Amino acid sequence: MFVRLDIFLCAQAMMAMSFSVVPNGRGRSIVALRSSTADVVSDLEIDTTEKSQRSLLEARLVMESSQRAKIAGAAAQAAEIEKEMAKAMAAKEQEQANARQAEALLKQQQEREVAQRALLTERVTREAKEAREAAEAALVAEQARQKAEEEARIQAEEEAKAKAAEEARLAEEARLAEEARLAAILKQQQETERNQRALLSARLTREATIRAAEQARLEAIEAKRAEKIRFRQQPKPKDEESTLATKYGAMENVEERAYHILMDLGLFHNDDEEDEEM
């Protein structure tokens, strides 16, 4: 439990004070404040001397019969003074003991305060050091974490770039391979189409030739039929009869002339002509 030092010292100072009555030389007395036991003792001695002188003076003024009584009173007063002086000395010793005790308590309190300040300073210093070390460790850990994250990010970016480049290369190779395959297919299709066109053209040419030949054959047959019909028509025009007479007259062999006449009339068929008509 702490005691306020200023209140304690003030109480000790009040206890050390005493009051006395001192004459001021005009027949009056004043109350003087004494602040120490030595002053009290000195004032008591002065008071005792004054009282003795007063008693002697009174003894001279009164009858000698009262001198013994006055002497006895002076002795009693001296004894009282001795008691008061003893009390004053005891009070002074007590005041000194209290002052020493107060000084010891003050010194102990100051030492406790100094020790508490030292402990507080040491604790604050230790806590500040620990906090600084913890902050430095946290900073180092944070820097290490950031560095690791940066390295991981750079490595991930490099891996992503390498993967993207590899995928792009594979995609390009696949695209080129697909283009080559499509080009080969297209070339093969074009070659097939050219062959098919050539075959179709040849077939169309052959069919056209066949159709033209067939058309010519049919036209020839139709012309022969028309001519046969024309030969069978009677009477014939004079110019035609003249032409036929000239044609047949040029043939000296009668059988040959008869054969051609029968042929022209359609009464006789040649084997080659029959094959053509068929």
Short mmCIF file of C-alpha atoms in Angstrom, two decimals:
data_model
loop_
_atom_site.label_atom_id
_atom_site.label_comp_id
_atom_site.label_asym_id
_atom_site.label_seq_id
_atom_site.Cartn_x
_atom_site.Cartn_y
_atom_site.Cartn_z
CA MET A 1 0.00 0.00 0.00
CA PHE A 2 1.47 3.36 -1.06
CA VAL A 3 1.35 6.46 1.20
CA ARG A 4 1.56 9.92 -0.29
CA LEU A 5 4.93 11.33 0.71
CA ASP A 6 3.86 14.98 0.71
CA ILE A 7 1.03 14.34 3.24
CA PHE A 8 3.34 12.29 5.45
CA LEU A 9 6.07 14.99 5.49
CA CYS A 10 3.50 17.71 6.15
CA ALA A 11 2.18 15.76 9.16
CA GLN A 12 5.73 15.26 10.46
CA ALA A 13 6.43 18.98 10.08
CA MET A 14 3.24 19.87 11.99
CA MET A 15 4.24 17.48 14.75
CA ALA A 16 7.68 19.16 14.94
CA MET A 17 6.17 22.59 15.52
CA SER A 18 5.57 24.10 19.04
CA PHE A 19 4.29 27.37 20.36
CA SER A 20 5.70 29.64 23.17
CA VAL A 21 4.95 33.00 24.75
CA VAL A 22 7.73 35.58 24.39
CA PRO A 23 7.64 39.14 25.86
CA ASN A 24 8.03 41.87 23.31
CA GLY A 25 9.59 44.47 25.61
CA ARG A 26 6.40 46.56 26.00
CA GLY A 27 4.87 44.54 28.80
CA ARG A 28 2.91 42.35 26.34
CA SER A 29 3.42 38.75 25.20
CA ILE A 30 3.21 37.35 21.73
CA VAL A 31 2.78 33.79 20.47
CA ALA A 32 5.80 32.64 18.54
CA LEU A 33 5.84 29.51 16.33
CA ARG A 34 8.81 27.23 16.87
CA SER A 35 9.80 24.76 14.28
CA SER A 36 12.28 22.59 16.18
CA THR A 37 12.85 21.00 19.58
CA ALA A 38 16.09 22.94 20.14
CA ASP A 39 14.24 26.24 19.93
CA VAL A 40 11.65 24.94 22.41
CA VAL A 41 14.34 23.97 24.87
CA SER A 42 16.04 27.33 24.48
CA ASP A 43 12.78 29.18 25.06
CA LEU A 44 12.05 27.06 28.12
CA GLU A 45 15.45 27.94 29.58
CA ILE A 46 14.82 31.64 28.94
CA ASP A 47 11.36 31.32 30.48
CA THR A 48 12.81 29.53 33.49
CA THR A 49 15.38 32.28 34.01
CA GLU A 50 12.72 34.93 33.75
CA LYS A 51 10.50 33.10 36.18
CA SER A 52 13.44 32.73 38.60
CA GLN A 53 14.23 36.40 38.34
CA ARG A 54 10.55 37.18 38.78
CA SER A 55 10.40 34.92 41.81
CA LEU A 56 13.50 36.54 43.28
CA LEU A 57 12.08 39.93 42.64
CA GLU A 58 8.78 38.95 44.21
CA ALA A 59 10.70 37.37 47.08
CA ARG A 60 12.52 40.62 47.71
CA LEU A 61 9.26 42.53 47.62
CA VAL A 62 7.37 40.19 49.94
CA MET A 63 8.16 39.01 53.35
CA GLU A 64 11.08 36.73 53.98
CA SER A 65 8.51 34.31 55.37
CA SER A 66 7.31 33.54 51.91
CA GLN A 67 10.87 33.00 50.56
CA ARG A 68 10.82 29.29 51.37
CA ALA A 69 7.49 28.87 49.72
CA LYS A 70 8.76 30.71 46.68
CA ILE A 71 11.91 28.63 46.67
CA ALA A 72 9.76 25.49 46.91
CA GLY A 73 7.60 26.81 44.10
CA ALA A 74 10.74 27.49 42.06
CA ALA A 75 11.93 23.94 42.74
CA ALA A 76 8.58 22.56 41.66
CA GLN A 77 8.67 24.75 38.61
CA ALA A 78 12.20 23.54 37.85
CA ALA A 79 10.99 19.96 38.15
CA GLU A 80 8.11 20.76 35.83
CA ILE A 81 10.55 22.34 33.42
CA GLU A 82 12.75 19.25 33.58
CA LYS A 83 9.66 17.13 32.81
CA GLU A 84 8.80 19.40 29.92
CA MET A 85 12.37 19.26 28.69
CA ALA A 86 12.31 15.46 28.93
CA LYS A 87 9.03 15.42 26.99
CA ALA A 88 10.53 17.81 24.46
CA MET A 89 13.59 15.61 24.07
CA ALA A 90 11.40 12.52 23.70
CA ALA A 91 9.25 14.37 21.16
CA LYS A 92 12.38 15.47 19.34
CA GLU A 93 13.76 11.93 19.31
CA GLN A 94 10.39 10.68 18.11
CA GLU A 95 10.33 13.35 15.42
CA GLN A 96 13.85 12.40 14.36
CA ALA A 97 12.88 8.72 14.32
CA ASN A 98 9.77 9.57 12.31
CA ALA A 99 11.87 11.68 9.95
CA ARG A 100 14.38 8.86 9.56
CA GLN A 101 11.55 6.42 9.02
CA ALA A 102 9.99 8.81 6.50
CA GLU A 103 13.33 9.20 4.77
CA ALA A 104 13.78 5.41 4.76
CA LEU A 105 10.25 4.94 3.41
CA LEU A 106 10.85 7.66 0.82
CA LYS A 107 14.14 6.08 -0.13
CA GLN A 108 12.53 2.64 -0.37
CA GLN A 109 9.71 4.08 -2.42
CA GLN A 110 12.18 5.86 -4.69
CA GLU A 111 14.22 2.65 -5.00
CA ARG A 112 11.03 0.71 -5.78
CA GLU A 113 10.07 3.35 -8.34
CA VAL A 114 13.56 3.23 -9.87
CA ALA A 115 13.41 -0.58 -9.93
CA GLN A 116 9.91 -0.46 -11.42
CA ARG A 117 11.07 2.07 -14.01
CA ALA A 118 14.08 -0.15 -14.80
CA LEU A 119 11.83 -3.22 -15.08
CA LEU A 120 9.35 -1.26 -17.19
CA THR A 121 12.14 0.08 -19.38
CA GLU A 122 13.63 -3.40 -19.70
CA ARG A 123 10.22 -4.90 -20.52
CA VAL A 124 9.43 -2.15 -23.04
CA THR A 125 12.88 -2.55 -24.58
CA ARG A 126 12.50 -6.34 -24.68
CA GLU A 127 8.99 -6.08 -26.14
CA ALA A 128 10.18 -3.51 -28.68
CA LYS A 129 13.10 -5.75 -29.61
CA GLU A 130 10.83 -8.79 -29.89
CA ALA A 131 8.33 -6.78 -31.93
CA ARG A 132 11.12 -5.50 -34.19
CA GLU A 133 12.54 -9.00 -34.59
CA ALA A 134 9.06 -10.37 -35.27
CA ALA A 135 8.41 -7.60 -37.81
CA GLU A 136 11.77 -8.27 -39.48
CA ALA A 137 11.04 -12.03 -39.54
CA ALA A 138 7.58 -11.35 -40.95
CA LEU A 139 9.09 -9.02 -43.55
CA VAL A 140 11.68 -11.63 -44.53
CA ALA A 141 8.96 -14.29 -44.71
CA GLU A 142 6.74 -11.99 -46.78
CA GLN A 143 9.64 -11.18 -49.11
CA ALA A 144 10.42 -14.90 -49.44
CA ARG A 145 6.76 -15.64 -50.12
CA GLN A 146 6.53 -12.86 -52.72
CA LYS A 147 9.77 -14.07 -54.32
CA ALA A 148 8.47 -17.65 -54.42
CA GLU A 149 5.16 -16.47 -55.88
CA GLU A 150 7.00 -14.36 -58.48
CA GLU A 151 9.24 -17.29 -59.41
CA ALA A 152 6.21 -19.60 -59.59
CA ARG A 153 4.36 -17.04 -61.72
CA ILE A 154 7.34 -16.63 -64.08
CA GLN A 155 7.74 -20.41 -64.32
CA ALA A 156 4.01 -20.83 -64.97
CA GLU A 157 4.13 -18.12 -67.64
CA GLU A 158 7.16 -19.77 -69.27
CA GLU A 159 5.47 -23.17 -69.14
CA ALA A 160 2.28 -21.65 -70.55
CA LYS A 161 4.27 -19.96 -73.34
CA ALA A 162 6.14 -23.20 -74.11
CA LYS A 163 2.87 -25.14 -74.08
CA ALA A 164 1.20 -22.55 -76.30
CA ALA A 165 4.18 -22.62 -78.69
CA GLU A 166 4.12 -26.44 -78.76
CA GLU A 167 0.36 -26.43 -79.35
CA ALA A 168 0.79 -23.81 -82.08
CA ARG A 169 3.55 -25.91 -83.68
CA LEU A 170 1.45 -29.05 -83.50
CA ALA A 171 -1.56 -27.15 -84.82
CA GLU A 172 0.55 -25.75 -87.69
CA GLU A 173 1.92 -29.20 -88.48
CA ALA A 174 -1.61 -30.62 -88.36
CA ARG A 175 -2.84 -27.80 -90.58
CA LEU A 176 -0.03 -28.36 -93.08
CA ALA A 177 -0.62 -32.11 -92.99
CA GLU A 178 -4.35 -31.56 -93.51
CA GLU A 179 -3.65 -29.12 -96.35
CA ALA A 180 -1.27 -31.65 -97.91
CA ARG A 181 -3.86 -34.41 -97.49
CA LEU A 182 -6.60 -32.20 -98.96
CA ALA A 183 -4.26 -31.16 -101.78
CA ALA A 184 -3.48 -34.83 -102.49
CA ILE A 185 -7.20 -35.67 -102.39
CA LEU A 186 -7.98 -32.66 -104.59
CA LYS A 187 -5.20 -33.64 -107.01
CA GLN A 188 -6.46 -37.21 -107.08
CA GLN A 189 -10.02 -35.98 -107.60
CA GLN A 190 -8.83 -33.65 -110.37
CA GLU A 191 -6.89 -36.51 -111.95
CA THR A 192 -9.93 -38.73 -111.63
CA GLU A 193 -12.13 -36.03 -113.07
CA ARG A 194 -9.70 -35.50 -115.96
CA ASN A 195 -9.68 -39.23 -116.60
CA GLN A 196 -13.43 -39.36 -116.34
CA ARG A 197 -13.74 -36.34 -118.64
CA ALA A 198 -11.34 -38.01 -121.09
CA LEU A 199 -13.31 -41.23 -120.92
CA LEU A 200 -16.57 -39.34 -121.23
CA SER A 201 -15.22 -37.30 -124.12
CA ALA A 202 -13.96 -40.43 -125.84
CA ARG A 203 -17.26 -42.16 -125.25
CA LEU A 204 -19.20 -39.14 -126.41
CA THR A 205 -16.96 -38.90 -129.48
CA ARG A 206 -17.39 -42.59 -130.13
CA GLU A 207 -21.13 -42.36 -129.59
CA ALA A 208 -21.28 -39.27 -131.81
CA THR A 209 -19.29 -41.10 -134.48
CA ILE A 210 -21.57 -44.10 -134.12
CA ARG A 211 -24.65 -41.92 -134.24
CA ALA A 212 -23.26 -40.04 -137.28
CA ALA A 213 -22.46 -43.32 -139.00
CA GLU A 214 -25.84 -44.71 -138.06
CA GLN A 215 -27.48 -41.51 -139.23
CA ALA A 216 -25.55 -41.66 -142.51
CA ARG A 217 -26.47 -45.32 -142.90
CA LEU A 218 -30.10 -44.60 -142.21
CA GLU A 219 -30.02 -41.65 -144.54
CA ALA A 220 -28.42 -43.83 -147.24
CA ILE A 221 -31.03 -46.51 -146.72
CA GLU A 222 -33.74 -43.93 -146.75
CA ALA A 223 -32.26 -42.44 -149.94
CA LYS A 224 -32.14 -45.85 -151.55
CA ARG A 225 -35.71 -46.51 -150.53
CA ALA A 226 -36.75 -43.15 -151.90
CA GLU A 227 -34.85 -43.85 -155.06
CA LYS A 228 -36.45 -47.27 -155.35
CA ILE A 229 -39.82 -45.71 -154.88
CA ARG A 230 -38.87 -43.10 -157.43
CA PHE A 231 -37.74 -45.85 -159.82
CA ARG A 232 -41.04 -47.63 -159.37
CA GLN A 233 -43.03 -44.57 -160.20
CA GLN A 234 -44.40 -44.66 -163.77
CA PRO A 235 -44.38 -42.89 -166.03
CA LYS A 236 -41.03 -41.27 -165.41
CA PRO A 237 -40.02 -37.87 -166.58
CA LYS A 238 -38.40 -37.71 -169.97
CA ASP A 239 -35.06 -36.49 -168.72
CA GLU A 240 -34.96 -39.30 -166.15
CA GLU A 241 -35.93 -41.88 -168.78
CA SER A 242 -33.19 -40.50 -170.98
CA THR A 243 -30.68 -40.81 -168.13
CA LEU A 244 -31.74 -44.39 -167.35
CA ALA A 245 -31.62 -45.34 -171.04
CA THR A 246 -28.10 -43.98 -171.25
CA LYS A 247 -27.12 -45.86 -168.04
CA TYR A 248 -28.61 -49.16 -169.06
CA GLY A 249 -27.59 -48.79 -172.73
CA ALA A 250 -23.97 -48.57 -171.69
CA MET A 251 -24.20 -52.07 -170.24
CA GLU A 252 -23.48 -54.61 -173.05
CA ASN A 253 -24.16 -57.68 -170.93
CA VAL A 254 -27.86 -58.39 -170.80
CA GLU A 255 -27.66 -60.17 -167.47
CA GLU A 256 -25.82 -57.29 -165.89
CA ARG A 257 -28.34 -54.84 -167.32
CA ALA A 258 -31.23 -56.97 -166.02
CA TYR A 259 -29.57 -57.23 -162.60
CA HIS A 260 -29.19 -53.43 -162.25
CA ILE A 261 -32.73 -52.86 -163.49
CA LEU A 262 -34.05 -55.28 -160.88
CA MET A 263 -31.85 -53.67 -158.27
CA ASP A 264 -33.10 -50.21 -159.11
CA LEU A 265 -36.69 -51.39 -159.03
CA GLY A 266 -36.16 -53.02 -155.67
CA LEU A 267 -37.07 -56.41 -156.85
CA PHE A 268 -33.66 -57.77 -156.05
CA HIS A 269 -31.63 -57.14 -152.92
CA ASN A 270 -27.88 -57.19 -152.48
CA ASP A 271 -26.53 -59.04 -149.43
CA ASP A 272 -24.34 -56.07 -148.36
CA GLU A 273 -27.29 -53.72 -148.64
CA GLU A 274 -29.43 -56.10 -146.59
CA ASP A 275 -26.75 -56.14 -143.87
CA GLU A 276 -26.62 -52.37 -143.91
CA GLU A 277 -30.40 -52.08 -143.65
CA MET A 278 -30.41 -54.48 -140.75
#
